[in-house]
Amino acid sequence: MSPYSAPTAPRPPLRVALAGIGVVGGGVVRLLEANRELIARRAGRPIEIVALSARDRHKDRGIDLGRYRWEDDMDALVAADDVDVVVEMIGGADGPALTLARHTLGAGKALVTANKAMIAHHGLDLARIAEEKDTPLKYEAAVAGGIPVIKAIREGASANEIARVYGILNGTCNYILTQMERNGASFADALAAAQAEGYAEADPTFDVDGIDAAHKLSILAALCFGTRLDIDAVTADGIRGLIAADIREAEALGHRVRLIGMAERDAGGLYQHVQPCLVPADHPLAYVPGALNAVVAEGNFVGRLFFEGAGAGAGPTASAIVADIIDIARDEYGPAFAMPVDALDAAPVADAGARIGKHYVRLIVEDRIGVLAEIAAAMRDAGVSIESLIQRGSEDGSGVVIVLVTHEGPAKTIDTALGILAASDHVVGTPMHMPILAL
Ligand SMILES: NC(=O)c1ccc[n+]([C@@H]2O[C@H](COP(=O)([O-])OP(=O)(O)OC[C@H]3O[C@@H](n4cnc5c(N)ncnc54)[C@H](OP(=O)(O)O)[C@@H]3O)[C@@H](O)[C@H]2O)c1
């Protein structure tokens, strides 16, 4: 039958079970209900929720769920004859989410998940089960929430060799950084504002220490480079070490501070690192405000692609999940990482210290004669060449802020210099250093 022809008999509904009815699960219920007719026309068949499961059946979720069957035991969703697709929206790399995912795929049913931690840690195993069982594994919502970047790279840019993928992969950090930028707030105050607005969890570790962004970066890297997903090869430095002066000084230098996940593949191997960076004020990433996410992928024929949108929230995340469900309804699926697991390469880990670039270095020092000479000597001994140095008088008597911009050089020389200065009695607190993006 041609894909253009109307089916001779209406196709049966695609029957979906939802596991986890929190922020994301609630959004999926609302979206499937609100756009039901349009989705059925686009999918070529109705999409029906047939069963739900979460921890507490009696919790008020602000939606009428009375018409759907409730299962306390999530495995009942897998076992049910009337379920074609299980949508996992529980969270956590392991535990019940992983058990459900394995059982679903193992039973030959389609799995849709929003769970970046689980895909980052177990994506290859899950993809292998999906291949063995010839069943879909879809995870659009796991990377950059509502931005359809998985589909764009997996399908739209699939003819390209991609050498680099990078971006703002955590909306909580971007919200905090833009608060610091706009209000001159400290990290602690900006984090408190993010928590008050619901952008940050009470325990913000996963977000502010770059772990969440690392999960997403590892998935993007596998997809872009055709490499085996390896979360252990991703290094992450978060944004806790930033102070208000860093944001001000970056601006004075014509830059903005962004938490950037960067993956690059070259002859030296695969580099995957999440860290705060100085982004030139005219780079598209510098304009990404608040809790938005953005991803840049550079293909050898298409050039630079830039995707921006909401990286989280009930509506955007549900949009990505339901798009995956629609693909399944149309029988459109293929290998989860764009090629079979056995075709993915195991790329060596690149030497991050050998990466060449300019760096921003900020120190707080005691206001004493000879301190600048000590810093200059440490830089010289480590092989760091200084392009410019700014000294700002202390505002509150807590020390003098020294900001250096280096000439291009290997990143490891900065670590060496800061290692030497760590022994100094005149350096107060922990220095901050960030690469300056030149892309
Ligand atoms: N929130 C976002 O904007 C966003 C964006 C992209 C991706 N994601 C991903 O989407 C997933 C869900 O996130 P969320 O924000 O919706 O989380 P959430 O609001 O905390 O909801 C989690 C749901 O899972 C259920 N659950 C938790 N532990 C369970 C267990 N042991 N057994 C059965 N059910 C359990 C909870 O049940 P109860 O309600 O009964 O407690 C709740 O319904 C995560 O993987 C997250 O990383 C979230």
mmCIF file of C-alpha atoms in Angstrom, residues 248-391:
data_model
loop_
_atom_site.group_PDB
_atom_site.id
_atom_site.type_symbol
_atom_site.label_atom_id
_atom_site.label_comp_id
_atom_site.label_asym_id
_atom_site.label_seq_id
_atom_site.Cartn_x
_atom_site.Cartn_y
_atom_site.Cartn_z
ATOM 1 C CA ARG A 248 30.497 41.332 35.340
ATOM 2 C CA GLU A 249 34.041 40.752 34.118
ATOM 3 C CA ALA A 250 32.874 38.468 31.320
ATOM 4 C CA GLU A 251 30.519 41.216 30.189
ATOM 5 C CA ALA A 252 33.305 43.795 30.321
ATOM 6 C CA LEU A 253 35.270 41.467 28.048
ATOM 7 C CA GLY A 254 32.357 41.296 25.568
ATOM 8 C CA HIS A 255 31.186 37.839 26.659
ATOM 9 C CA ARG A 256 28.492 36.059 28.648
ATOM 10 C CA VAL A 257 28.902 33.102 30.933
ATOM 11 C CA ARG A 258 26.982 29.983 29.905
ATOM 12 C CA LEU A 259 27.165 26.373 31.084
ATOM 13 C CA ILE A 260 28.166 24.654 27.857
ATOM 14 C CA GLY A 261 28.146 20.955 27.109
ATOM 15 C CA MET A 262 30.660 20.419 24.310
ATOM 16 C CA ALA A 263 31.404 17.232 22.405
ATOM 17 C CA GLU A 264 33.956 17.113 19.639
ATOM 18 C CA ARG A 265 35.427 14.263 17.680
ATOM 19 C CA ASP A 266 38.737 14.470 15.881
ATOM 20 C CA ALA A 267 41.771 12.311 15.202
ATOM 21 C CA GLY A 268 42.751 12.609 18.887
ATOM 22 C CA GLY A 269 39.520 11.013 20.075
ATOM 23 C CA LEU A 270 36.263 12.113 21.589
ATOM 24 C CA TYR A 271 36.060 15.111 23.905
ATOM 25 C CA GLN A 272 32.932 15.469 26.074
ATOM 26 C CA HIS A 273 32.918 18.123 28.750
ATOM 27 C CA VAL A 274 30.337 20.260 30.541
ATOM 28 C CA GLN A 275 31.691 23.475 32.026
ATOM 29 C CA PRO A 276 30.971 27.179 32.352
ATOM 30 C CA CYS A 277 32.457 29.054 29.394
ATOM 31 C CA LEU A 278 32.771 32.623 28.174
ATOM 32 C CA VAL A 279 30.615 32.878 25.064
ATOM 33 C CA PRO A 280 31.144 35.871 22.743
ATOM 34 C CA ALA A 281 28.217 38.271 23.116
ATOM 35 C CA ASP A 282 27.414 37.944 19.379
ATOM 36 C CA HIS A 283 27.220 34.111 19.429
ATOM 37 C CA PRO A 284 23.631 32.771 19.284
ATOM 38 C CA LEU A 285 24.160 30.935 22.592
ATOM 39 C CA ALA A 286 24.775 34.267 24.339
ATOM 40 C CA TYR A 287 21.190 35.281 23.523
ATOM 41 C CA VAL A 288 19.556 32.216 25.064
ATOM 42 C CA PRO A 289 17.715 33.618 28.092
ATOM 43 C CA GLY A 290 16.221 32.160 31.256
ATOM 44 C CA ALA A 291 15.385 28.475 31.434
ATOM 45 C CA LEU A 292 15.632 27.836 27.682
ATOM 46 C CA ASN A 293 17.964 25.265 26.135
ATOM 47 C CA ALA A 294 19.850 25.475 22.863
ATOM 48 C CA VAL A 295 21.878 23.023 20.812
ATOM 49 C CA VAL A 296 24.365 23.738 18.036
ATOM 50 C CA ALA A 297 25.420 20.965 15.660
ATOM 51 C CA GLU A 298 27.956 21.535 12.905
ATOM 52 C CA GLY A 299 27.624 19.275 9.880
ATOM 53 C CA ASN A 300 30.200 19.096 7.097
ATOM 54 C CA PHE A 301 27.619 19.864 4.388
ATOM 55 C CA VAL A 302 24.782 21.620 6.199
ATOM 56 C CA GLY A 303 26.985 23.944 8.261
ATOM 57 C CA ARG A 304 25.882 25.257 11.634
ATOM 58 C CA LEU A 305 22.447 24.234 12.875
ATOM 59 C CA PHE A 306 21.002 26.037 15.877
ATOM 60 C CA PHE A 307 18.032 24.773 17.867
ATOM 61 C CA GLU A 308 16.461 26.702 20.720
ATOM 62 C CA GLY A 309 13.420 26.135 22.897
ATOM 63 C CA ALA A 310 12.058 25.045 26.227
ATOM 64 C CA GLY A 311 14.223 22.311 27.721
ATOM 65 C CA ALA A 312 11.745 21.350 30.415
ATOM 66 C CA GLY A 313 8.217 21.839 31.671
ATOM 67 C CA ALA A 314 5.039 19.796 31.283
ATOM 68 C CA GLY A 315 3.953 21.151 27.891
ATOM 69 C CA PRO A 316 7.259 21.107 25.986
ATOM 70 C CA THR A 317 8.294 17.719 27.358
ATOM 71 C CA ALA A 318 4.883 16.226 26.556
ATOM 72 C CA SER A 319 5.200 17.653 23.033
ATOM 73 C CA ALA A 320 8.390 15.622 22.501
ATOM 74 C CA ILE A 321 6.941 12.457 24.043
ATOM 75 C CA VAL A 322 3.750 12.561 22.014
ATOM 76 C CA ALA A 323 5.764 13.153 18.822
ATOM 77 C CA ASP A 324 7.571 9.886 19.590
ATOM 78 C CA ILE A 325 4.237 8.144 20.124
ATOM 79 C CA ILE A 326 2.968 9.498 16.792
ATOM 80 C CA ASP A 327 6.059 8.107 15.047
ATOM 81 C CA ILE A 328 5.308 4.713 16.547
ATOM 82 C CA ALA A 329 1.689 4.960 15.426
ATOM 83 C CA ARG A 330 2.979 5.550 11.883
ATOM 84 C CA ASP A 331 5.411 2.624 12.199
ATOM 85 C CA GLU A 332 8.272 5.085 11.779
ATOM 86 C CA TYR A 333 11.198 3.935 13.829
ATOM 87 C CA GLY A 334 14.740 2.679 13.456
ATOM 88 C CA PRO A 335 17.880 2.145 15.521
ATOM 89 C CA ALA A 336 17.785 4.331 18.628
ATOM 90 C CA PHE A 337 21.211 5.862 17.927
ATOM 91 C CA ALA A 338 20.703 6.123 14.165
ATOM 92 C CA MET A 339 22.644 2.924 13.472
ATOM 93 C CA PRO A 340 22.646 -0.535 15.018
ATOM 94 C CA VAL A 341 24.501 -0.765 18.337
ATOM 95 C CA ASP A 342 27.183 -2.982 16.766
ATOM 96 C CA ALA A 343 27.895 -0.312 14.146
ATOM 97 C CA LEU A 344 28.729 2.349 16.782
ATOM 98 C CA ASP A 345 32.487 3.002 17.269
ATOM 99 C CA ALA A 346 34.306 2.957 20.573
ATOM 100 C CA ALA A 347 36.193 6.257 20.209
ATOM 101 C CA PRO A 348 39.180 6.856 22.495
ATOM 102 C CA VAL A 349 38.823 9.630 25.077
ATOM 103 C CA ALA A 350 40.589 12.794 23.891
ATOM 104 C CA ASP A 351 43.181 14.487 26.093
ATOM 105 C CA ALA A 352 41.195 17.458 27.477
ATOM 106 C CA GLY A 353 44.352 19.072 28.816
ATOM 107 C CA ALA A 354 45.807 19.311 25.327
ATOM 108 C CA ARG A 355 42.917 21.396 23.992
ATOM 109 C CA ILE A 356 44.152 24.742 22.761
ATOM 110 C CA GLY A 357 42.265 27.899 23.547
ATOM 111 C CA LYS A 358 42.130 31.169 25.388
ATOM 112 C CA HIS A 359 41.095 31.124 29.007
ATOM 113 C CA TYR A 360 39.567 33.417 31.573
ATOM 114 C CA VAL A 361 41.124 33.066 35.022
ATOM 115 C CA ARG A 362 39.808 34.846 38.118
ATOM 116 C CA LEU A 363 41.559 34.944 41.452
ATOM 117 C CA ILE A 364 40.808 36.746 44.666
ATOM 118 C CA VAL A 365 43.976 37.772 46.431
ATOM 119 C CA GLU A 366 45.054 39.716 49.458
ATOM 120 C CA ASP A 367 45.869 43.357 48.766
ATOM 121 C CA ARG A 368 49.655 43.084 49.225
ATOM 122 C CA ILE A 369 52.777 44.114 47.406
ATOM 123 C CA GLY A 370 54.238 41.256 45.381
ATOM 124 C CA VAL A 371 51.044 39.289 44.781
ATOM 125 C CA LEU A 372 50.860 40.215 41.102
ATOM 126 C CA ALA A 373 54.481 39.176 40.645
ATOM 127 C CA GLU A 374 53.666 35.838 42.285
ATOM 128 C CA ILE A 375 50.764 35.262 39.889
ATOM 129 C CA ALA A 376 52.852 36.259 36.884
ATOM 130 C CA ALA A 377 55.634 33.892 37.971
ATOM 131 C CA ALA A 378 53.200 30.971 38.378
ATOM 132 C CA MET A 379 51.794 31.613 34.913
ATOM 133 C CA ARG A 380 55.272 31.843 33.413
ATOM 134 C CA ASP A 381 56.431 28.647 35.123
ATOM 135 C CA ALA A 382 53.362 26.790 33.895
ATOM 136 C CA GLY A 383 53.800 28.096 30.353
ATOM 137 C CA VAL A 384 50.705 30.326 30.356
ATOM 138 C CA SER A 385 50.997 33.461 28.254
ATOM 139 C CA ILE A 386 48.943 36.383 29.580
ATOM 140 C CA GLU A 387 47.080 38.550 27.065
ATOM 141 C CA SER A 388 45.542 40.945 29.568
ATOM 142 C CA LEU A 389 45.202 41.412 33.311
ATOM 143 C CA ILE A 390 42.625 43.425 35.202
ATOM 144 C CA GLN A 391 42.774 44.234 38.905
#
